[in-house]
Short mmCIF file of C-alpha atoms and ligand atoms in Angstrom, two decimals:
data_model
loop_
_atom_site.label_atom_id
_atom_site.label_comp_id
_atom_site.label_asym_id
_atom_site.label_seq_id
_atom_site.Cartn_x
_atom_site.Cartn_y
_atom_site.Cartn_z
CA MET A 27 81.75 37.19 55.62
CA ALA A 28 82.52 40.85 54.93
CA ASN A 29 85.22 41.24 52.34
CA THR A 30 86.13 44.74 53.44
CA PHE A 31 87.50 46.21 56.65
CA GLU A 32 87.90 49.73 57.96
CA VAL A 33 91.22 51.16 59.04
CA LYS A 34 90.46 53.54 61.89
CA ASN A 35 92.44 56.20 63.71
CA PRO A 36 92.61 54.88 67.30
CA ALA A 37 92.92 58.46 68.60
CA THR A 38 89.77 59.82 66.96
CA GLY A 39 87.75 56.91 65.62
CA GLU A 40 87.88 58.43 62.12
CA VAL A 41 87.73 55.87 59.32
CA LEU A 42 90.95 56.39 57.35
CA GLN A 43 90.25 53.91 54.59
CA THR A 44 88.09 50.95 53.74
CA ILE A 45 90.13 48.10 52.36
CA THR A 46 89.01 45.11 50.36
CA ARG A 47 90.29 41.77 51.55
CA HIS A 48 91.88 39.64 48.87
CA SER A 49 89.96 36.49 48.08
CA GLU A 50 91.50 33.07 48.50
CA THR A 51 91.96 32.83 44.73
CA GLU A 52 93.66 36.22 44.59
CA ILE A 53 96.01 35.25 47.42
CA ASN A 54 96.89 31.97 45.75
CA ASP A 55 97.49 33.83 42.45
CA LYS A 56 99.84 36.18 44.28
CA LEU A 57 101.70 33.25 45.82
CA GLN A 58 102.04 31.71 42.36
CA ALA A 59 103.31 35.03 40.96
CA GLY A 60 105.86 35.36 43.78
CA TYR A 61 106.97 31.76 43.24
CA ASP A 62 107.34 32.25 39.48
CA ALA A 63 109.21 35.54 39.95
CA PHE A 64 111.70 33.81 42.25
CA HIS A 65 113.19 31.90 39.33
CA THR A 66 114.43 35.09 37.68
CA TRP A 67 114.95 37.21 40.81
CA LYS A 68 117.29 34.67 42.39
CA LYS A 69 119.63 35.07 39.41
CA THR A 70 120.11 38.83 39.91
CA ASN A 71 123.50 39.76 41.30
CA ALA A 72 123.97 40.88 44.87
CA HIS A 73 125.24 44.36 43.98
CA TYR A 74 122.16 45.00 41.84
CA ARG A 75 119.89 43.93 44.70
CA ALA A 76 121.87 46.16 47.06
CA LYS A 77 121.35 49.12 44.72
CA LEU A 78 117.59 48.60 44.63
CA LEU A 79 117.47 48.32 48.42
CA THR A 80 119.46 51.55 48.75
CA LYS A 81 117.07 53.29 46.38
CA TRP A 82 114.07 51.97 48.31
CA SER A 83 115.52 53.31 51.55
CA ALA A 84 116.14 56.73 49.96
CA LEU A 85 112.58 56.92 48.62
CA ILE A 86 111.19 56.08 52.06
CA GLN A 87 113.36 58.82 53.55
CA ASP A 88 112.14 61.28 50.87
CA ASN A 89 108.59 60.51 52.01
CA LYS A 90 109.41 60.28 55.71
CA GLN A 91 106.97 62.91 56.96
CA SER A 92 103.93 61.60 55.08
CA ILE A 93 104.69 57.97 56.00
CA ALA A 94 105.07 58.93 59.67
CA GLU A 95 101.75 60.79 59.59
CA VAL A 96 99.98 57.76 58.12
CA MET A 97 101.60 55.58 60.78
CA THR A 98 100.47 57.85 63.61
CA LYS A 99 96.98 57.97 62.19
CA GLU A 100 96.57 54.22 61.91
CA ASN A 101 98.61 53.11 64.93
CA GLY A 102 98.21 56.04 67.35
CA LYS A 103 101.88 56.40 68.32
CA PRO A 104 103.20 59.96 68.73
CA LEU A 105 104.50 61.51 65.52
CA THR A 106 108.05 61.74 66.90
CA GLU A 107 107.98 57.98 67.45
CA SER A 108 106.63 57.40 63.94
CA LEU A 109 109.40 59.57 62.48
CA GLY A 110 111.86 57.51 64.55
CA GLU A 111 110.30 54.32 63.26
CA VAL A 112 110.76 55.40 59.65
CA ASP A 113 114.49 55.77 60.39
CA TYR A 114 114.48 52.46 62.20
CA ALA A 115 112.75 50.83 59.20
CA THR A 116 115.25 52.19 56.67
CA SER A 117 118.17 51.21 58.91
CA TYR A 118 117.23 47.56 58.22
CA ILE A 119 117.12 48.19 54.49
CA ASP A 120 120.49 49.97 54.58
CA TRP A 121 122.07 47.22 56.66
CA TYR A 122 120.86 44.41 54.40
CA ALA A 123 121.80 46.33 51.24
CA GLU A 124 125.35 45.91 52.56
CA GLU A 125 124.89 42.35 53.83
CA ALA A 126 123.71 41.28 50.35
CA LYS A 127 127.33 41.66 49.26
CA ARG A 128 128.60 39.41 52.04
CA ILE A 129 126.71 36.20 51.41
CA TYR A 130 129.86 34.14 51.39
CA GLY A 131 130.32 30.44 50.82
CA ARG A 132 133.46 28.51 51.75
CA THR A 133 135.83 25.77 50.66
CA ILE A 134 136.54 22.82 52.93
CA PRO A 135 139.97 21.15 53.08
CA THR A 136 139.50 17.78 51.46
CA HIS A 137 139.91 14.30 52.93
CA ALA A 138 140.92 12.63 49.62
CA ASP A 139 143.15 13.40 46.64
CA GLY A 140 141.38 14.69 43.55
CA LYS A 141 138.46 16.20 45.43
CA ARG A 142 137.28 19.77 45.98
CA LEU A 143 134.63 20.52 48.59
CA LEU A 144 132.57 23.70 48.27
CA VAL A 145 129.78 25.27 50.30
CA THR A 146 127.53 27.74 48.50
CA ARG A 147 124.59 29.83 49.75
CA HIS A 148 121.29 30.23 47.94
CA PRO A 149 118.06 32.14 48.53
CA ILE A 150 115.43 29.95 50.14
CA GLY A 151 112.53 30.88 47.83
CA LEU A 152 109.25 32.72 48.28
CA VAL A 153 109.00 34.25 51.78
CA ALA A 154 105.61 35.00 53.35
CA ALA A 155 105.56 37.48 56.22
CA ILE A 156 102.83 38.26 58.72
CA THR A 157 103.58 41.59 60.34
CA PRO A 158 102.22 43.30 63.47
CA TRP A 159 100.42 46.57 64.08
CA ASN A 160 102.80 47.92 66.74
CA PHE A 161 105.68 48.68 64.32
CA PRO A 162 104.01 48.66 60.89
CA ALA A 163 107.10 49.89 59.04
CA ALA A 164 110.11 48.43 60.84
CA MET A 165 108.78 44.92 61.36
CA MET A 166 108.04 44.68 57.65
CA THR A 167 111.44 45.97 56.48
CA ARG A 168 113.23 43.82 59.08
CA LYS A 169 111.83 40.83 57.16
CA ALA A 170 111.67 42.16 53.59
CA ALA A 171 115.17 43.63 53.45
CA PRO A 172 117.13 40.45 54.29
CA ALA A 173 114.76 38.35 52.15
CA LEU A 174 115.24 40.57 49.10
CA ALA A 175 118.98 40.95 49.76
CA ALA A 176 119.32 37.17 49.81
CA GLY A 177 117.50 36.86 46.46
CA CYS A 178 114.15 35.69 47.80
CA THR A 179 110.78 36.99 46.67
CA PHE A 180 108.55 38.41 49.38
CA ILE A 181 104.87 38.73 50.22
CA ALA A 182 103.59 40.51 53.34
CA LYS A 183 100.30 40.39 55.17
CA PRO A 184 100.08 43.47 57.36
CA ALA A 185 97.87 43.63 60.45
CA GLU A 186 94.33 44.80 59.66
CA ASP A 187 94.71 47.61 62.24
CA THR A 188 97.64 49.15 60.35
CA PRO A 189 97.96 48.10 56.69
CA LEU A 190 98.40 51.59 55.22
CA THR A 191 102.04 52.07 56.15
CA THR A 192 102.98 48.70 54.67
CA ILE A 193 101.05 49.33 51.48
CA ARG A 194 102.85 52.67 51.03
CA LEU A 195 106.27 51.10 51.65
CA ILE A 196 105.58 48.41 49.08
CA GLU A 197 104.50 51.02 46.52
CA LEU A 198 107.84 52.73 47.11
CA ALA A 199 109.68 49.42 46.68
CA HIS A 200 108.12 49.13 43.22
CA GLU A 201 109.05 52.74 42.49
CA ALA A 202 112.62 51.87 43.48
CA GLY A 203 112.67 49.18 40.79
CA PHE A 204 111.67 45.94 42.52
CA PRO A 205 109.41 44.01 40.11
CA THR A 206 105.81 43.92 41.31
CA ASP A 207 105.79 40.14 41.77
CA VAL A 208 109.04 40.22 43.75
CA VAL A 209 107.56 42.31 46.58
CA GLN A 210 103.83 42.00 47.20
CA HIS A 211 101.26 42.39 49.92
CA VAL A 212 97.87 40.85 50.61
CA ASN A 213 95.01 42.09 52.74
CA GLY A 214 93.07 39.61 54.76
CA ARG A 215 92.27 38.11 58.12
CA GLY A 216 95.28 36.66 59.91
CA SER A 217 93.69 33.25 60.37
CA VAL A 218 92.72 32.96 56.68
CA VAL A 219 95.94 34.28 55.18
CA GLY A 220 98.05 32.44 57.76
CA LYS A 221 96.51 29.14 56.67
CA LEU A 222 97.08 29.87 52.98
CA PHE A 223 100.69 30.94 53.59
CA THR A 224 101.57 27.98 55.78
CA SER A 225 99.82 25.33 53.69
CA SER A 226 101.12 26.46 50.30
CA SER A 227 103.98 24.40 48.94
CA LEU A 228 105.03 27.49 46.93
CA VAL A 229 106.08 29.28 50.13
CA ARG A 230 109.42 28.13 51.51
CA LYS A 231 109.57 30.37 54.54
CA VAL A 232 107.09 31.95 56.91
CA THR A 233 108.20 34.79 59.14
CA PHE A 234 105.89 36.17 61.81
CA THR A 235 105.93 38.82 64.52
CA GLY A 236 103.05 38.60 66.95
CA SER A 237 101.66 36.65 69.86
CA THR A 238 102.99 33.33 71.10
CA PRO A 239 99.65 31.46 70.68
CA VAL A 240 99.39 32.52 67.02
CA GLY A 241 103.09 31.72 66.49
CA LYS A 242 102.55 28.19 67.83
CA GLN A 243 99.65 27.71 65.44
CA LEU A 244 101.70 28.90 62.46
CA ILE A 245 104.56 26.56 63.42
CA GLN A 246 102.12 23.64 63.57
CA GLN A 247 100.54 24.57 60.26
CA SER A 248 103.98 24.88 58.64
CA ALA A 249 104.96 21.36 59.64
CA ASN A 250 103.17 19.64 56.76
CA THR A 251 105.33 21.35 54.16
CA VAL A 252 108.43 21.46 56.43
CA LYS A 253 108.79 25.21 56.06
CA ASN A 254 111.57 27.25 57.50
CA VAL A 255 110.01 29.57 60.12
CA THR A 256 111.17 32.64 61.99
CA MET A 257 108.99 33.58 64.95
CA GLU A 258 109.25 36.81 66.92
CA LEU A 259 106.72 36.20 69.68
CA GLY A 260 105.64 37.52 73.04
CA GLY A 261 107.83 38.76 75.85
CA HIS A 262 107.54 39.51 79.55
CA ALA A 263 110.66 41.53 80.18
CA PRO A 264 112.05 41.85 83.69
CA LEU A 265 113.91 45.06 84.54
CA ILE A 266 116.20 44.61 87.54
CA ILE A 267 117.63 47.54 89.48
CA ALA A 268 120.56 46.52 91.67
CA GLU A 269 121.41 48.18 94.99
CA ASP A 270 124.33 50.13 93.51
CA ALA A 271 122.48 51.32 90.38
CA ASP A 272 122.48 54.89 89.13
CA ILE A 273 118.85 55.57 90.03
CA ASP A 274 118.35 58.56 87.74
CA LEU A 275 119.64 56.56 84.79
CA ALA A 276 117.43 53.62 85.76
CA VAL A 277 114.38 55.93 85.90
CA GLU A 278 115.16 57.50 82.52
CA GLN A 279 115.77 54.15 80.81
CA THR A 280 112.77 52.48 82.46
CA ILE A 281 110.59 55.16 80.94
CA ALA A 282 112.29 54.72 77.54
CA SER A 283 111.61 50.99 77.65
CA LYS A 284 108.22 50.88 79.34
CA PHE A 285 106.40 53.77 77.71
CA ARG A 286 107.64 53.53 74.09
CA ASN A 287 104.58 53.11 71.85
CA ALA A 288 102.37 53.33 74.98
CA GLY A 289 103.93 50.13 76.28
CA GLN A 290 102.87 48.19 73.20
CA THR A 291 106.18 46.54 72.37
CA CYS A 292 107.27 42.94 72.84
CA ILE A 293 110.49 44.02 74.51
CA CYS A 294 109.18 46.64 76.92
CA ALA A 295 109.81 46.21 80.65
CA ASN A 296 106.87 44.35 82.12
CA ARG A 297 108.11 43.57 85.63
CA ILE A 298 110.28 46.03 87.52
CA LEU A 299 112.33 44.35 90.23
CA VAL A 300 114.06 46.86 92.51
CA HIS A 301 116.44 46.09 95.35
CA SER A 302 114.39 46.61 98.51
CA SER A 303 116.85 49.19 99.92
CA ILE A 304 116.24 51.62 97.04
CA ARG A 305 112.64 50.82 96.16
CA ASP A 306 111.12 53.95 97.72
CA ILE A 307 113.52 56.42 96.14
CA PHE A 308 113.23 54.71 92.74
CA ALA A 309 109.43 54.59 92.93
CA ASP A 310 109.22 58.28 93.94
CA LYS A 311 111.50 59.43 91.14
CA LEU A 312 109.78 57.26 88.55
CA THR A 313 106.34 58.49 89.61
CA GLU A 314 107.41 62.13 89.43
CA LYS A 315 108.63 61.71 85.84
CA VAL A 316 105.76 59.50 84.67
CA LYS A 317 103.21 62.05 85.88
CA GLU A 318 104.73 64.48 83.35
CA LEU A 319 104.03 62.23 80.35
CA LYS A 320 101.44 63.81 78.10
CA VAL A 321 98.65 61.58 76.81
CA GLY A 322 96.71 62.40 73.65
CA ASN A 323 96.42 62.26 69.88
CA GLY A 324 99.90 61.50 68.57
CA LEU A 325 99.57 64.19 65.91
CA GLU A 326 99.39 66.90 68.60
CA ASP A 327 102.54 68.61 69.85
CA ASN A 328 104.44 67.10 72.76
CA VAL A 329 102.18 64.06 73.13
CA GLN A 330 104.23 61.15 74.46
CA ILE A 331 101.54 58.51 75.00
CA GLY A 332 98.98 57.83 72.30
CA PRO A 333 95.89 55.65 72.54
CA VAL A 334 96.18 51.89 72.78
CA ILE A 335 95.33 50.11 69.59
CA ASN A 336 91.81 48.83 70.30
CA LYS A 337 89.25 47.67 72.83
CA ASP A 338 90.84 44.25 73.33
CA GLY A 339 94.14 45.93 74.14
CA TYR A 340 92.48 48.29 76.62
CA THR A 341 90.46 45.51 78.28
CA LYS A 342 93.52 43.36 78.86
CA ILE A 343 95.38 46.29 80.44
CA ALA A 344 92.46 47.38 82.63
CA ASN A 345 91.89 43.79 83.82
CA GLN A 346 95.54 43.44 84.84
CA VAL A 347 95.45 46.74 86.73
CA ASP A 348 92.18 45.79 88.51
CA ASP A 349 93.53 42.35 89.36
CA ALA A 350 96.71 43.84 90.87
CA ILE A 351 94.79 46.44 92.91
CA ASN A 352 92.29 43.85 94.14
CA LYS A 353 95.18 41.70 95.32
CA GLY A 354 96.89 44.51 97.23
CA ALA A 355 99.00 46.57 94.82
CA THR A 356 99.10 50.32 95.44
CA LEU A 357 98.54 52.82 92.70
CA LEU A 358 101.25 55.51 92.58
CA THR A 359 99.86 57.22 89.50
CA GLY A 360 97.46 56.48 86.63
CA GLY A 361 94.90 53.72 86.74
CA THR A 362 92.58 56.00 84.80
CA TYR A 363 91.29 55.85 81.25
CA ASP A 364 89.68 58.09 78.65
CA ILE A 365 87.52 55.79 76.65
CA ASP A 366 84.82 56.32 74.09
CA ASN A 367 83.17 53.05 73.16
CA GLU A 368 81.20 54.62 70.35
CA LYS A 369 84.24 56.03 68.61
CA GLU A 370 86.31 53.06 69.79
CA THR A 371 89.11 55.17 71.25
CA TYR A 372 90.99 53.97 74.31
CA PHE A 373 93.54 56.10 76.14
CA VAL A 374 95.29 54.59 79.14
CA HIS A 375 97.01 57.01 81.50
CA PRO A 376 100.55 55.93 82.38
CA THR A 377 100.23 53.82 85.47
CA ILE A 378 102.63 52.76 88.22
CA LEU A 379 101.72 49.95 90.57
CA ASN A 380 103.74 49.42 93.76
CA ASN A 381 103.90 46.39 96.09
CA VAL A 382 103.18 44.02 93.26
CA SER A 383 103.34 40.33 94.17
CA ASP A 384 103.73 37.04 92.38
CA ASP A 385 100.03 36.09 92.62
CA MET A 386 99.05 38.98 90.32
CA ASP A 387 98.39 38.42 86.60
CA ILE A 388 100.69 41.27 85.64
CA MET A 389 103.64 39.27 86.96
CA HIS A 390 102.88 36.44 84.53
CA TYR A 391 101.31 37.87 81.38
CA GLU A 392 102.46 40.48 78.90
CA THR A 393 100.52 43.73 79.48
CA PHE A 394 101.08 45.54 76.16
CA GLY A 395 100.19 48.85 77.77
CA PRO A 396 101.66 51.77 79.73
CA VAL A 397 101.63 50.11 83.15
CA ALA A 398 104.78 49.73 85.27
CA PRO A 399 104.51 47.22 88.13
CA ILE A 400 107.15 47.45 90.88
CA THR A 401 108.23 44.63 93.14
CA THR A 402 111.34 44.12 95.29
CA PHE A 403 114.14 41.62 95.81
CA THR A 404 116.87 41.24 98.38
CA SER A 405 119.39 38.94 96.66
CA LEU A 406 120.54 38.69 93.07
CA ASP A 407 119.67 35.01 92.90
CA GLU A 408 116.12 35.83 93.98
CA ALA A 409 115.89 38.45 91.21
CA ILE A 410 117.21 35.98 88.64
CA GLN A 411 114.81 33.28 89.80
CA VAL A 412 111.79 35.61 89.47
CA ALA A 413 113.05 37.00 86.15
CA ASN A 414 113.49 33.55 84.61
CA ASP A 415 110.25 32.13 86.02
CA THR A 416 108.31 32.57 82.79
CA PRO A 417 107.92 30.70 79.50
CA PHE A 418 109.14 33.86 77.76
CA GLY A 419 112.73 34.89 77.05
CA LEU A 420 112.80 37.89 74.74
CA ALA A 421 114.36 40.90 76.50
CA ALA A 422 115.65 41.60 80.01
CA TYR A 423 117.17 44.74 81.46
CA PHE A 424 119.30 45.48 84.50
CA PHE A 425 120.97 48.46 86.08
CA THR A 426 124.26 48.21 87.92
CA ASN A 427 127.70 49.80 87.73
CA ASN A 428 129.30 46.78 89.36
CA TYR A 429 130.93 44.63 86.68
CA LYS A 430 130.66 41.48 88.77
CA ILE A 431 126.92 41.92 89.29
CA GLY A 432 126.44 42.85 85.62
CA THR A 433 128.37 39.86 84.36
CA TYR A 434 126.52 37.52 86.72
CA LEU A 435 123.15 38.84 85.58
CA SER A 436 124.12 38.74 81.87
CA GLU A 437 125.20 35.14 82.20
CA ASN A 438 122.20 33.93 84.20
CA LEU A 439 119.23 35.68 82.64
CA ASP A 440 117.64 33.39 80.03
CA TYR A 441 116.87 36.07 77.47
CA GLY A 442 117.83 36.70 73.86
CA ILE A 443 118.30 40.44 74.37
CA ILE A 444 119.94 41.99 77.44
CA GLY A 445 120.05 45.71 78.19
CA TRP A 446 122.72 46.56 80.80
CA ASN A 447 122.18 50.15 81.91
CA ASP A 448 120.26 50.42 78.63
CA GLY A 449 116.51 50.46 78.03
CA ALA A 450 116.73 51.01 74.25
CA THR A 451 118.59 48.03 72.82
CA SER A 452 117.20 47.69 69.29
CA ALA A 453 119.49 48.23 66.30
CA ALA A 454 119.43 46.93 62.72
CA HIS A 455 123.00 45.65 63.09
CA ALA A 456 122.24 43.57 66.20
CA PRO A 457 120.35 40.27 66.48
CA PHE A 458 116.78 40.60 67.78
CA GLY A 459 114.92 37.55 69.02
CA GLY A 460 113.94 35.46 71.97
CA MET A 461 114.58 32.23 73.81
CA LYS A 462 111.97 29.71 74.99
CA GLU A 463 108.40 30.60 73.89
CA SER A 464 109.47 34.05 72.72
CA GLY A 465 110.41 32.68 69.37
CA LEU A 466 112.63 30.96 66.87
CA GLY A 467 115.49 32.59 65.01
CA ARG A 468 116.88 36.10 64.97
CA GLU A 469 116.21 39.20 62.89
CA GLY A 470 118.73 41.97 62.34
CA GLY A 471 122.50 41.79 62.39
CA SER A 472 124.52 39.32 60.36
CA GLU A 473 122.30 36.60 61.87
CA GLY A 474 119.18 38.10 60.27
CA ILE A 475 119.95 37.08 56.69
CA GLU A 476 120.77 33.45 57.55
CA PRO A 477 117.12 32.28 57.71
CA TYR A 478 116.63 33.39 54.10
CA LEU A 479 119.51 31.26 52.80
CA GLU A 480 119.93 27.59 52.03
CA THR A 481 123.30 25.89 52.23
CA LYS A 482 124.46 23.68 49.38
CA TYR A 483 127.47 21.38 49.70
CA ILE A 484 129.23 20.41 46.46
CA SER A 485 131.75 17.61 46.41
CA ILE A 486 133.77 17.58 43.16
CA GLY A 487 135.88 14.57 42.31
CA ASN A 488 138.47 13.57 39.72
CA PHE A 489 140.63 16.71 39.85
CA LEU A 490 144.17 16.63 38.43
CA GLU A 491 146.65 16.68 41.36
C1 SIN B 74 108.60 44.62 68.98
O1 SIN B 74 108.10 45.06 69.95
O2 SIN B 74 108.13 43.61 68.48
C2 SIN B 74 109.78 45.24 68.29
C3 SIN B 74 110.50 46.26 69.06
C4 SIN B 74 111.81 46.68 68.43
O3 SIN B 74 112.19 46.21 67.36
O4 SIN B 74 112.48 47.50 69.04
#
């Protein structure tokens, strides 16, 4: 088994770096080092940890341009999106630098004389994170920042497609003053490292962003050591446009949601449900705008859609588009590809499919590509039924200016994140996470530090009254 892997630019095929995978012994040594470091790190005070986090964030911002360039080179997303992701990544560090100071316990009114009842909060231990290629900076800091703020030690395994951003961020964490064993990374295959992380009794928490099948496997593997797990898994977001919606706003926000990172996000709109009375006007306006999106190497000016990450990603997208067309969908734009199998570069032109029906794969499986399928509904309950008819429950969007319709949809859509007239919901200070098979737990917001904390109850007796 090769112990190295190449990190390639998905826009050009250029090999950016060859990386050596850590051996099983090296990974176990790192876990031991992280476990040992926990015993001193957990004793640091919250304000000190906050200061280090603030310094880390500032160093990342000082290096924003070079980090964004590395991200675009390894992931393919347009440079403007990478620059935005650096800000998004540091917003998690900034938020949890503040939250570190608010890890409060409580006292409980007692049931008996001479007693005092206290609740205190403690870091959970060594945290192992498996992070995805689609947001190589923000998904790592969304896990590392609350873990470190809570007093946990942290080890990350970045995706093999995009390890360079993570490695750079961890170097900067050390430069900021985090001890090397407190924040670490390992390189290796997901299946190998995942097994070591989940089976090690030194690791108290596993946090993962990625696909639902892999998440299920990690949950199963974590059962033996009863680990705390946070799982940010797949989505299949419906985007509902009600009869009264502001169509121009719906078009603009659909594009923001659907085509961010070439449609390679877990929360991007994957099924567009439009009221039948406005379908044609919405579809026309959307098509007109989508045709203007520029596809290319993300380092070039004005490019809005980069390549998809790899051949598997492209194949899945192309199969869904073919399946929909074969079953009667109409192509309003796109459906074309610039691929070079030798260089392994895969560009998918932004695609809109009309007259999509329930028998098509795209209505049931996450696409992870720049393809917008449009279908219609005639009643709100029909839209809700279709929207909820999936094992996933990460993000849902709807467009209406009618408060009764909006409230009804908010209350009846079984999703962890709801965008109402909003296609860009993510924020460090808000909880991100899904219902059903989209995951367990939340990241971001005041909720996002909870999974890194244990609760201890202390009952003290024999007080003088
Ligand atoms: C994701 O797609 O997994 C994350 C998107 C976000 O945080 O906005």
